[in-house]
XYZ file of N, CA and C in Angstrom:
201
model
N 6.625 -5.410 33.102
C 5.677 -5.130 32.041
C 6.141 -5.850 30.773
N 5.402 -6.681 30.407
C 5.463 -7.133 28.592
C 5.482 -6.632 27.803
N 6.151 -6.384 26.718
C 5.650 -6.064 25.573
C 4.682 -6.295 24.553
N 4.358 -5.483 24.232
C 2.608 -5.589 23.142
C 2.819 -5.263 22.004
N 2.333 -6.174 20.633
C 2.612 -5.345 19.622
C 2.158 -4.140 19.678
N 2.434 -3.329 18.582
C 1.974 -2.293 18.048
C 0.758 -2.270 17.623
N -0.404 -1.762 18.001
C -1.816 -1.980 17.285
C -2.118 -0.159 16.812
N -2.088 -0.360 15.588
C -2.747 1.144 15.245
C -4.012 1.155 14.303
N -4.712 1.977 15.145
C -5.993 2.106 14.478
C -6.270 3.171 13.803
N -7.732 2.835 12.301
C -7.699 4.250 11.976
C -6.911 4.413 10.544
N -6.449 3.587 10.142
C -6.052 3.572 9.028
C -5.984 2.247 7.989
N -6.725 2.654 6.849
C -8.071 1.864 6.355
C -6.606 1.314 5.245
N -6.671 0.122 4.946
C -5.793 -0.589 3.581
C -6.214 -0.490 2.559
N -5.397 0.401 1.181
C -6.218 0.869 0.373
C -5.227 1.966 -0.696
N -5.228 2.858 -1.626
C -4.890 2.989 -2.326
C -5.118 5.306 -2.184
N -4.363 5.958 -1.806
C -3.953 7.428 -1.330
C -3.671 7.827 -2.760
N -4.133 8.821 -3.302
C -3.282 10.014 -4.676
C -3.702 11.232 -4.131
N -2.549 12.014 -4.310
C -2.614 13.473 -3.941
C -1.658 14.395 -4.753
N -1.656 15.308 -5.419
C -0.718 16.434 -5.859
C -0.953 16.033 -7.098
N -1.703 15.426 -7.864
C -1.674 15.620 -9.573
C -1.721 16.356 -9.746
N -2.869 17.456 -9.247
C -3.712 18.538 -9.736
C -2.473 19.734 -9.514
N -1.791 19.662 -8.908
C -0.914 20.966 -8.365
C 0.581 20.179 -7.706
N 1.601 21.002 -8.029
C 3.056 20.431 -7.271
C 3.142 18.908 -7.983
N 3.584 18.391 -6.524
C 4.421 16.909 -7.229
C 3.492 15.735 -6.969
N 3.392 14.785 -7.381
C 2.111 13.580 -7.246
C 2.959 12.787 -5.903
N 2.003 12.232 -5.858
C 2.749 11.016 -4.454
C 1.129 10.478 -4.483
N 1.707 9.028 -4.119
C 0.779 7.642 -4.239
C 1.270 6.811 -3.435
N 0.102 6.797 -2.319
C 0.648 5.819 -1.064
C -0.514 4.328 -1.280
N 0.373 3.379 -0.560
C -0.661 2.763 -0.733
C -0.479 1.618 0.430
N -1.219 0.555 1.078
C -1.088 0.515 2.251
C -2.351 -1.394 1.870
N -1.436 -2.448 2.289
C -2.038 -3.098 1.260
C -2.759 -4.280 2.349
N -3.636 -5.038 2.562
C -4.609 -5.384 3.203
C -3.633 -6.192 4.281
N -2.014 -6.693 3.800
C -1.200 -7.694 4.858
C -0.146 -6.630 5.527
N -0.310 -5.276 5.034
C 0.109 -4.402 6.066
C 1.476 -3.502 5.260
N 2.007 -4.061 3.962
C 2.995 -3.286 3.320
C 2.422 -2.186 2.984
N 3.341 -1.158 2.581
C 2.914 -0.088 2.852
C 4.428 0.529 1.295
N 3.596 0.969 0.398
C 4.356 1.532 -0.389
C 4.474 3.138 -0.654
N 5.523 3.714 -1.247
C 5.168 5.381 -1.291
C 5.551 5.531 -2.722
N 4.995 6.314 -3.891
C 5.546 6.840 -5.246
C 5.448 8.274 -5.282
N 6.918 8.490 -5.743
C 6.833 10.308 -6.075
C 6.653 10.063 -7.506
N 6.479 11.652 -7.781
C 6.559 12.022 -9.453
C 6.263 11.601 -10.094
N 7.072 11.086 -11.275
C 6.625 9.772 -12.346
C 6.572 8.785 -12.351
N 6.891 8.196 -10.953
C 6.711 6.700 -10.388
C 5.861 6.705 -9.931
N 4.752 8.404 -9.125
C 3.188 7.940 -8.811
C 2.300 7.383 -9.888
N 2.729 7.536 -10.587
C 1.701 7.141 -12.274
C 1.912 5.688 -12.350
N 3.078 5.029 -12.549
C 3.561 3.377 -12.249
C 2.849 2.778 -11.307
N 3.010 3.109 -9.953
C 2.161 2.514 -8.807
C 0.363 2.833 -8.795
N -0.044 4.229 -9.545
C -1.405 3.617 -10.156
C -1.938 2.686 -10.603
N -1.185 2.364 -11.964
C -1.818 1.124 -12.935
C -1.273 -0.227 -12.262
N -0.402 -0.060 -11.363
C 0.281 -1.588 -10.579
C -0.504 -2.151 -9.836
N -0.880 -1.191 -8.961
C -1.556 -1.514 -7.387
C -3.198 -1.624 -8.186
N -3.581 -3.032 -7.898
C -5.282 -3.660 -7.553
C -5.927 -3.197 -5.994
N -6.482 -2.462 -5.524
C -6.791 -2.636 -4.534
C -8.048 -3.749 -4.325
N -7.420 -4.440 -3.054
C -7.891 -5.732 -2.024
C -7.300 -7.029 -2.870
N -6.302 -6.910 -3.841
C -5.657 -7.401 -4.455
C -3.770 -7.541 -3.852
N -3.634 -8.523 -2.987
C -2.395 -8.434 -2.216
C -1.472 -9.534 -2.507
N -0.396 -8.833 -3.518
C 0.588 -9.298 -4.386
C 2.163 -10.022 -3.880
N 2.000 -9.767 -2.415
C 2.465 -10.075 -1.418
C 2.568 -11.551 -0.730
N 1.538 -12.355 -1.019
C 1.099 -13.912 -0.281
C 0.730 -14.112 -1.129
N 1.240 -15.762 -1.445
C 0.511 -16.560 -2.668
C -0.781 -17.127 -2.500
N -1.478 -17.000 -4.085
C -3.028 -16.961 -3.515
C -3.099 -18.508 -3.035
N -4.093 -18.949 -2.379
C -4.578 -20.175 -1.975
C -4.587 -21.023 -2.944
N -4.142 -22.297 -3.060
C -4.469 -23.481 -3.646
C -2.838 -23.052 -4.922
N -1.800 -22.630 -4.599
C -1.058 -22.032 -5.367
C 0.621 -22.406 -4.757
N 0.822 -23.426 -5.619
C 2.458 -23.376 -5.241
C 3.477 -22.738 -4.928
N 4.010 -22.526 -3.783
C 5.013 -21.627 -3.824
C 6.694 -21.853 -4.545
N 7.419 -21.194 -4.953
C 8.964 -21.993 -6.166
C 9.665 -22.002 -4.518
C-alpha cells in the first residue's frame, strides 16, 4: 500500500474569534496556502488587525521579486 497525502475536508480558510464576550479570546486563523495560526488573550486582538482574509502573507505576490 502507498502512501496518500493527507486530504481533509470541511474546513473552510478563513479567519475564527471566540471568547471576547466571556473567559479568554482565542483567534484562529487558517490561511488559503494552508498555515494555520492560533492567538490567546492579548495577542487575539494583534492577530485581528494583522490577518486580511484571502490575503496570504505567506507567497510572494505574482510579478514580485523574491530577496
Amino acid at each position: 500500500m502507498s502512501e496518500q497525502p493527507a486530504r481533509i475536508e470541511g474546513i473552510q480558510p478563513g479567519l475564527q474569534a471566540r471568547g471576547f464576550n466571556s473567559g479568554r479570546p482565542v483567534v484562529d486563523w487558517l490561511c488559503h496556502c494552508g498555515v494555520h495560526e492560533r492567538a490567546e488573550g492579548s495577542k487575539a486582538y494583534g492577530l485581528l488587525v494583522r490577518v486580511r482574509v484571502g490575503v496570504c502573507p505567506h507567497r510572494p505576490a505574482e510579478g514580485r521579486a523574491t530577496a
